[in-house]
Short mmCIF file of C-alpha atoms in Angstrom, two decimals:
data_model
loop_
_atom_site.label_atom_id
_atom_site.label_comp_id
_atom_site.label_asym_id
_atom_site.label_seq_id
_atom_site.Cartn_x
_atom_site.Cartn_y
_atom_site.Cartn_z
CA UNK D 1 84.75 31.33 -123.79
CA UNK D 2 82.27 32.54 -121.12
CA UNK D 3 82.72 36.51 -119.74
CA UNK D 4 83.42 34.66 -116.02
CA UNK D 5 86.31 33.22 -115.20
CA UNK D 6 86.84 32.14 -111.31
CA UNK D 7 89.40 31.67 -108.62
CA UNK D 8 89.09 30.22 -105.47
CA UNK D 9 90.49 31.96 -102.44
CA UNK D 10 92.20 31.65 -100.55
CA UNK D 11 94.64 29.38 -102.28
CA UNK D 12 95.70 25.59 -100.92
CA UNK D 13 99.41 26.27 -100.32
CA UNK D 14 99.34 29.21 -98.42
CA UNK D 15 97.48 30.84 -95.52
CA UNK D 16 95.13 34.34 -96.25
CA UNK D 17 97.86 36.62 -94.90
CA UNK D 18 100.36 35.14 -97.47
CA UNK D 19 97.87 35.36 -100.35
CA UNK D 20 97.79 38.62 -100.57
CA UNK D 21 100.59 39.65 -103.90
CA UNK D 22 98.87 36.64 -105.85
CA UNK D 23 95.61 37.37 -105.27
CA UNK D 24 96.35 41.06 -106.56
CA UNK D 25 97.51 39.55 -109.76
CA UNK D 26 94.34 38.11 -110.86
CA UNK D 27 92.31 40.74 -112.13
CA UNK D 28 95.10 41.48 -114.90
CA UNK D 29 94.84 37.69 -115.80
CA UNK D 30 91.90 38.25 -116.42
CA UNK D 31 90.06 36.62 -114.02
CA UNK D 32 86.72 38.23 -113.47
CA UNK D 33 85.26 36.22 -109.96
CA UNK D 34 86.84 35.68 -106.44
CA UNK D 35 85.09 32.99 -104.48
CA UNK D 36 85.43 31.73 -101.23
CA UNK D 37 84.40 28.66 -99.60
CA UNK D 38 83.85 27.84 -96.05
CA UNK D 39 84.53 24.28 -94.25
CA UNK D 40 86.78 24.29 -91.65
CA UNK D 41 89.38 26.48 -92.50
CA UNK D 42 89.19 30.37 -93.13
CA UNK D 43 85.27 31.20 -92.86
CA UNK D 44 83.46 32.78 -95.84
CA UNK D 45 83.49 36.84 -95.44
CA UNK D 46 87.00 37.48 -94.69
CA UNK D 47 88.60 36.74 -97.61
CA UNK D 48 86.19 38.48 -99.56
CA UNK D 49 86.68 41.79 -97.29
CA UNK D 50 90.34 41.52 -98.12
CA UNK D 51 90.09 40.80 -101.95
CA UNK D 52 87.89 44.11 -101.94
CA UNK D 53 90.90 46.06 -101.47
CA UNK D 54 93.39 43.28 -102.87
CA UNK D 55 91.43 42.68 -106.62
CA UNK D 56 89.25 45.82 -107.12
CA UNK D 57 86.59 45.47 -109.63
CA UNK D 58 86.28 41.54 -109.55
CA UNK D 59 83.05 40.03 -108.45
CA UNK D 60 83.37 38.35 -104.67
CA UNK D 61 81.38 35.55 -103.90
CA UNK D 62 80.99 32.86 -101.04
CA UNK D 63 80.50 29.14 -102.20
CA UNK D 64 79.15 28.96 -99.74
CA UNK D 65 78.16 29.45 -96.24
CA UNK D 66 75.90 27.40 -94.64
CA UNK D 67 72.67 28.48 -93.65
CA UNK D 68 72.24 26.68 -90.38
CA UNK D 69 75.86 27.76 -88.83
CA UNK D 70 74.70 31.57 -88.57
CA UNK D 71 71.49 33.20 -86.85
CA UNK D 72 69.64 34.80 -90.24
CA UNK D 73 69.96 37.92 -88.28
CA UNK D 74 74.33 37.46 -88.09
CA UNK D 75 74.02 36.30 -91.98
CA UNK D 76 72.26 39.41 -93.10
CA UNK D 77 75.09 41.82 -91.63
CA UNK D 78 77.54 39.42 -92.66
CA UNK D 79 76.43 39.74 -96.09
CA UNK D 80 75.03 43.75 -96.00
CA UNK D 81 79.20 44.46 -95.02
CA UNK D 82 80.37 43.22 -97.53
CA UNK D 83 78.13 44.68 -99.90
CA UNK D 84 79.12 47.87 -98.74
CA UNK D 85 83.05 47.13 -99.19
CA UNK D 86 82.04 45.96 -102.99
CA UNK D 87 79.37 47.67 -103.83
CA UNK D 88 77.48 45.69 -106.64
CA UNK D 89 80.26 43.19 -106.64
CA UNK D 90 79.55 41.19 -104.35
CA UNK D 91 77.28 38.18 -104.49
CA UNK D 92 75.85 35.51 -101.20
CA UNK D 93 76.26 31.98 -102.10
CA UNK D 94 74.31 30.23 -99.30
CA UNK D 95 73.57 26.54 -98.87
CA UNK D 96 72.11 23.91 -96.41
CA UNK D 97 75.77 22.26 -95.89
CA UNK D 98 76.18 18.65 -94.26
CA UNK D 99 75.38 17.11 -90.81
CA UNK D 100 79.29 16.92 -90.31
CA UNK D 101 79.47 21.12 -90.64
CA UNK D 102 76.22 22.32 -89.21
CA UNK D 103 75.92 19.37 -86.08
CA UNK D 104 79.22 18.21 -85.53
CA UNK D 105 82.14 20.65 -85.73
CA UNK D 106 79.11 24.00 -84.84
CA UNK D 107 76.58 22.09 -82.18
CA UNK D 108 73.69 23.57 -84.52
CA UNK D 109 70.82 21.74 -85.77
CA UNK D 110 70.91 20.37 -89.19
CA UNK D 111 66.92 19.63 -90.19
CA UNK D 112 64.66 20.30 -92.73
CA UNK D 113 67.90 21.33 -95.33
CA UNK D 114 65.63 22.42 -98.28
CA UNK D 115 63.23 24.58 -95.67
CA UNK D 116 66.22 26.02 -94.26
CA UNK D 117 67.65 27.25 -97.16
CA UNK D 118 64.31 28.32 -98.68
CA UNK D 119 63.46 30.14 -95.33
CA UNK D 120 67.10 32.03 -94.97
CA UNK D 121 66.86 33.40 -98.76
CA UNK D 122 63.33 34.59 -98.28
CA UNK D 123 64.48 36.55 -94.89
CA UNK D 124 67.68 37.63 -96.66
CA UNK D 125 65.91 39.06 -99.88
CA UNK D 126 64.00 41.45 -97.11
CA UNK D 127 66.65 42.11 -94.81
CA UNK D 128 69.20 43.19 -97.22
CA UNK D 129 66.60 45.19 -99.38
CA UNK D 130 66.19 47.44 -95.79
CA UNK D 131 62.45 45.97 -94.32
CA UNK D 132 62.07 45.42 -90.58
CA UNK D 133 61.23 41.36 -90.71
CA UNK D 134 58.78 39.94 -88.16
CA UNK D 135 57.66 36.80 -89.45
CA UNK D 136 57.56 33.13 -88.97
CA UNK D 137 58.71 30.56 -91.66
CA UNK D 138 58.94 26.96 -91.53
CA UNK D 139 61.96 26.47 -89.74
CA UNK D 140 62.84 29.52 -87.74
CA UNK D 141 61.36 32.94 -86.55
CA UNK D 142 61.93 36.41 -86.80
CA UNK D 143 61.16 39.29 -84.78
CA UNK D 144 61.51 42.79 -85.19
CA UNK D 145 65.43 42.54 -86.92
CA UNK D 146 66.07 45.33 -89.44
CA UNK D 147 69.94 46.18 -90.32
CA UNK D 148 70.94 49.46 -88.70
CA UNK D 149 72.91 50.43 -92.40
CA UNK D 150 71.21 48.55 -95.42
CA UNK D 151 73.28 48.36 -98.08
CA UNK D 152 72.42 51.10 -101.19
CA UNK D 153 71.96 47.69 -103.60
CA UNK D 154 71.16 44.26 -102.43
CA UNK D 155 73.49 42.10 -103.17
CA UNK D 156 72.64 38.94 -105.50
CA UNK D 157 71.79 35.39 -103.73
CA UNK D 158 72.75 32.03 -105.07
CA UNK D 159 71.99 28.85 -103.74
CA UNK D 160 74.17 25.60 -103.63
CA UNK D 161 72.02 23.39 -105.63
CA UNK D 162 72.81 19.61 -106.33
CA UNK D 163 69.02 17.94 -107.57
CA UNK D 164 66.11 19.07 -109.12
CA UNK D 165 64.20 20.91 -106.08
CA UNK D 166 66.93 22.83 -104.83
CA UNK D 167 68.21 23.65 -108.51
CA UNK D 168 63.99 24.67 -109.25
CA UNK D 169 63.97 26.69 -105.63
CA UNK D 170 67.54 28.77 -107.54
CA UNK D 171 65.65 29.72 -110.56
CA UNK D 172 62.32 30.00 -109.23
CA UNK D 173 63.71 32.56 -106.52
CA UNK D 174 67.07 33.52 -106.25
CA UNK D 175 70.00 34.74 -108.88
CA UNK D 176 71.92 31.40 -109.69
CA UNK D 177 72.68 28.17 -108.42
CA UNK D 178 76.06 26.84 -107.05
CA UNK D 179 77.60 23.11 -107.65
CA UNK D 180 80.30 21.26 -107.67
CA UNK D 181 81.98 17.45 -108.25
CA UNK D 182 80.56 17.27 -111.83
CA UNK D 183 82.06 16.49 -115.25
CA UNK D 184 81.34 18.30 -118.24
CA UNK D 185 78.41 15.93 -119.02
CA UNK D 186 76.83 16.55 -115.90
CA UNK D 187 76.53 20.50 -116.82
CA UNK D 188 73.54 19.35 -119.44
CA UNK D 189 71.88 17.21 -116.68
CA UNK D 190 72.02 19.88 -114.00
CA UNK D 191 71.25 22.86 -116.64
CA UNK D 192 67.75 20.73 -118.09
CA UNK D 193 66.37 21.35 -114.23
CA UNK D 194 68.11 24.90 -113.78
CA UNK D 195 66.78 26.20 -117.27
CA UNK D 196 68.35 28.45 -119.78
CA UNK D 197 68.01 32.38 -117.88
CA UNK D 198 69.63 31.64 -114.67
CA UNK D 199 73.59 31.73 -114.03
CA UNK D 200 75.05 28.59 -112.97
CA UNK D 201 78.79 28.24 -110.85
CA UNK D 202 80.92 25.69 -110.21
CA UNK D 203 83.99 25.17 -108.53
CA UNK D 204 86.28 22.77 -110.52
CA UNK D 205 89.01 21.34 -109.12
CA UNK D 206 92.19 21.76 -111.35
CA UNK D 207 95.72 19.90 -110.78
CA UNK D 208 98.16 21.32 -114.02
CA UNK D 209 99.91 17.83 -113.51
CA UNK D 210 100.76 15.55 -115.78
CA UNK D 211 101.58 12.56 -113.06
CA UNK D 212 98.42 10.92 -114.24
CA UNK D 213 98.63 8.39 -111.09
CA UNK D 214 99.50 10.87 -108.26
CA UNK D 215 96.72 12.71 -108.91
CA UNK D 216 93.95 10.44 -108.68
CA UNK D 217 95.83 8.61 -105.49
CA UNK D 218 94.94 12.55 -103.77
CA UNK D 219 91.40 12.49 -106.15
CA UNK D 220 90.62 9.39 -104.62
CA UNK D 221 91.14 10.86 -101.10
CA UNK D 222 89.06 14.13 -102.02
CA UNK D 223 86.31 12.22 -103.21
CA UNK D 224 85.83 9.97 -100.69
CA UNK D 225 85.59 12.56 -98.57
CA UNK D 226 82.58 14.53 -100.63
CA UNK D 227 81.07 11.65 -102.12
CA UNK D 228 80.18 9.74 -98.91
CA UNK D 229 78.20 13.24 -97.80
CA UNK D 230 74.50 12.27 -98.01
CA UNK D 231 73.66 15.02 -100.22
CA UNK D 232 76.71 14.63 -102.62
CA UNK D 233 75.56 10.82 -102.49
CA UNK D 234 72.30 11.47 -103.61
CA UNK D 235 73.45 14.04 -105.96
CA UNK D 236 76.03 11.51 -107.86
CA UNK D 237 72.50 8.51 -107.72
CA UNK D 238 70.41 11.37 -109.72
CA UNK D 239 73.86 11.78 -112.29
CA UNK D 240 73.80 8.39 -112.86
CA UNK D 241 76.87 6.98 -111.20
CA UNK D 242 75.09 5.42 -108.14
CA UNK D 243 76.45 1.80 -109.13
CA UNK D 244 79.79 2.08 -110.33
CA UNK D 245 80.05 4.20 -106.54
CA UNK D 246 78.32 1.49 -104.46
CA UNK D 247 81.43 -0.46 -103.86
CA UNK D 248 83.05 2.59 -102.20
CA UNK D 249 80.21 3.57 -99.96
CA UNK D 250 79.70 -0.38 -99.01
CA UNK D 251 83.63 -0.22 -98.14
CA UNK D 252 83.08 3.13 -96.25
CA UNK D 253 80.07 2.37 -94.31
CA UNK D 254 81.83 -0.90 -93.26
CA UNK D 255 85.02 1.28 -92.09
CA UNK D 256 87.45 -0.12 -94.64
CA UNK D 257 88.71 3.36 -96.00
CA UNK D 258 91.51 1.83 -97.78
CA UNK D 259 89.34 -0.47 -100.09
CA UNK D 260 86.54 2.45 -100.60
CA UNK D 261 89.98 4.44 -101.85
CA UNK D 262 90.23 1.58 -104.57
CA UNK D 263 86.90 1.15 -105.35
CA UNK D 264 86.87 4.59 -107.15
CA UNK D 265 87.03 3.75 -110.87
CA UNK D 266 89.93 5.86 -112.58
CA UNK D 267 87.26 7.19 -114.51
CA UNK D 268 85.30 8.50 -112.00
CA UNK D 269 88.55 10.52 -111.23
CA UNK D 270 89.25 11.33 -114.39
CA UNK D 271 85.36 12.72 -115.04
CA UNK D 272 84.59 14.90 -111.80
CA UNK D 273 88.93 16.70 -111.14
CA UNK D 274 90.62 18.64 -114.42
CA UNK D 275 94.28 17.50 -114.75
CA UNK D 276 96.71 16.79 -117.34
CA UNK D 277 99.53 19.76 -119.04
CA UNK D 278 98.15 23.63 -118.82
CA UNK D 279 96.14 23.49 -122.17
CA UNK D 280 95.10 20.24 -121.66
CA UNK D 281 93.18 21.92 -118.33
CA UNK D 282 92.07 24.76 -119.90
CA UNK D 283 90.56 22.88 -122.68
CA UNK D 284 88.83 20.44 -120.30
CA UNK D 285 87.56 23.87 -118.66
CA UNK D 286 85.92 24.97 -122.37
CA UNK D 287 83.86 21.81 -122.22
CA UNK D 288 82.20 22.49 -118.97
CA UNK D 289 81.43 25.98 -120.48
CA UNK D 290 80.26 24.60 -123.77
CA UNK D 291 77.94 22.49 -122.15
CA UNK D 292 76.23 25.74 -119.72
CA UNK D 293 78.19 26.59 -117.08
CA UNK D 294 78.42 30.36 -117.06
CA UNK D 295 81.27 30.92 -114.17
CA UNK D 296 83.92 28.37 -113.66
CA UNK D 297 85.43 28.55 -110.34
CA UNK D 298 88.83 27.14 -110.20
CA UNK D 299 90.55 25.50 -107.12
CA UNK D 300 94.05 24.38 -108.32
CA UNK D 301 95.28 21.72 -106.61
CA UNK D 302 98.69 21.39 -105.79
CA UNK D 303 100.92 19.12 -108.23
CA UNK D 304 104.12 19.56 -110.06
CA UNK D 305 103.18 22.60 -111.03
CA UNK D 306 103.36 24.99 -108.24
CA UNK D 307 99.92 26.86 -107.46
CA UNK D 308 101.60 30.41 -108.58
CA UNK D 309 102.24 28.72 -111.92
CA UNK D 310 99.01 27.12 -111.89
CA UNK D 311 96.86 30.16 -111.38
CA UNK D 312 98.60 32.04 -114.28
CA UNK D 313 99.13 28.93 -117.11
CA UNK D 314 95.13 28.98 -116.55
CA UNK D 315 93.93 32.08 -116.49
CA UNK D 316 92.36 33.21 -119.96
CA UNK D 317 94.74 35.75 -120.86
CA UNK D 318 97.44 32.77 -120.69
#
């Protein structure tokens, strides 16, 4: 089994505040990562400043923040705090997000994704290693910012990374790559483009369930709801599974949400969320490992099996 073994936090059936005696009860389960995520819920940074205290000595990463939600300035003290609170622990998953996110729900511009996201980690990598940055990139410019307290060691940036450029841009210049809604299969296809030497995450999305049909009627839902996202779109065509899809996005662009619900194969359910018994899970887990992923994130869903349960039948000292 790989060294890294995630959890996503906060977890679905309970708010930050409440999270708190479970979350100190990973790192003697062995779980070695803390992640965060950021949509429209709790934002990115705060649950990692509480796990910092909560889970001492994990790793604490965001997957991720958007880079087009935040001035470059705001993300670089953002990230430089918590690198102080976890010194060498903590690691910046940024990405370019969705026009839903960045336009919609925060009035921001969402253009030139791949720029963006190439621009923010080049500013980071300077801001966070201390340099005064006046400089203009592609999409944005900077002018005289330099963080008032640096942190002592940079933390590590990895990008969210779904096709080849973006996974190329994560080796080529930052410290891993970020993805998620793929089957073990996928891992091979997404590893050829991210090459051997640079860590690749994942969040997985686990349901210890055995209720085979309850939990692809909530898959279904998830999925719709990722998979008719542009970039996920795109990022399921390169995978392969661009026709055996179609139906549902036909149904979805023509507003017909029920029958792009049932136009997602069981398959398709079956490939991209973990479910079944506890060691059926964990075993589906191994394969995404076997086939490159270095750090499994996992985001257990809730099912029979309450989350509590969940979070220890699946943590590798289980």
């Amino acid at each position: 089994m790989t060294q890294n073994w995630g959890m996503t936090i906060p977890f679905y059936d309970r708010s930050l505040a409440a999270s708190r005696e479970l979350m100190e009860e990973l790192p003697s389960l062995g779980y070695t990562d803390l992640w965060s995520a950021e949509v429209n819920g709790i934002d990115g940074f705060t649950p990692l400043a509480l796990a910092a205290q909560w889970a001492p000595g994990t790793r604490l990463g965001t997957a991720i923040v958007p880079v087009s939600t935040r001035g470059p300035g705001l993300l670089a003290m953002s990230a430089a705090t918590l690198a102080d609170l976890a010194p060498e622990r903590f690691v910046l998953g940024i990405g370019s997000s969705s026009p839903a996110i960045v336009e919609r729900w925060n009035a921001m511009e969402f253009t030139k994704p791949f720029a963006r996201t190439r621009d923010t980690l080049r500013f980071l990598r300077k801001a966070l290693a201390g340099e005064k940055v006046s400089e203009t990139y592609e999409t944005f410019t900077v002018k005289g910012f330099k963080l008032e307290r640096a942190p002592k060691a940079a933390p590590k940036i990895v990008l969210a990374a779904l096709r080849p450029r973006m996974l190329r841009l994560a080796a080529e210049e930052a410290d891993g790559a970020i993805t998620n809604w793929l089957s073990p299969a996928d891992v091979r296809k997404v590893r050829a483009e991210l090459g051997p030497d640079t860590e690749l995450i994942a969040r997985l999305f686990v349901c210890v369930s055995e209720d085979t049909e309850a939990v692809r009627e909530r898959g279904r839902w998830m999925l719709a709801s990722y998979l008719t996202v542009p970039a996920y779109a795109a990022f399921h065509d390169w995978l392969g599974r661009g026709e055996v899809l179609r139906p549902m996005h036909e149904a979805w662009a023509a507003g017909d949400r029920k029958a792009a619900l049932r136009a997602i194969p069981d398959e398709v359910v079956d490939a991209l969320i973990v479910h079944g018994d506890a060691a059926t899970c964990r075993a589906r887990i191994q394969e995404y490992v076997d086939n490159g992923l270095d750090t499994p994130v996992l985001a257990p869903l809730p099912g029979e099996t309450p989350i509590d349960q969940a979070v220890r039948e699946l943590a590798p000292k289980a």
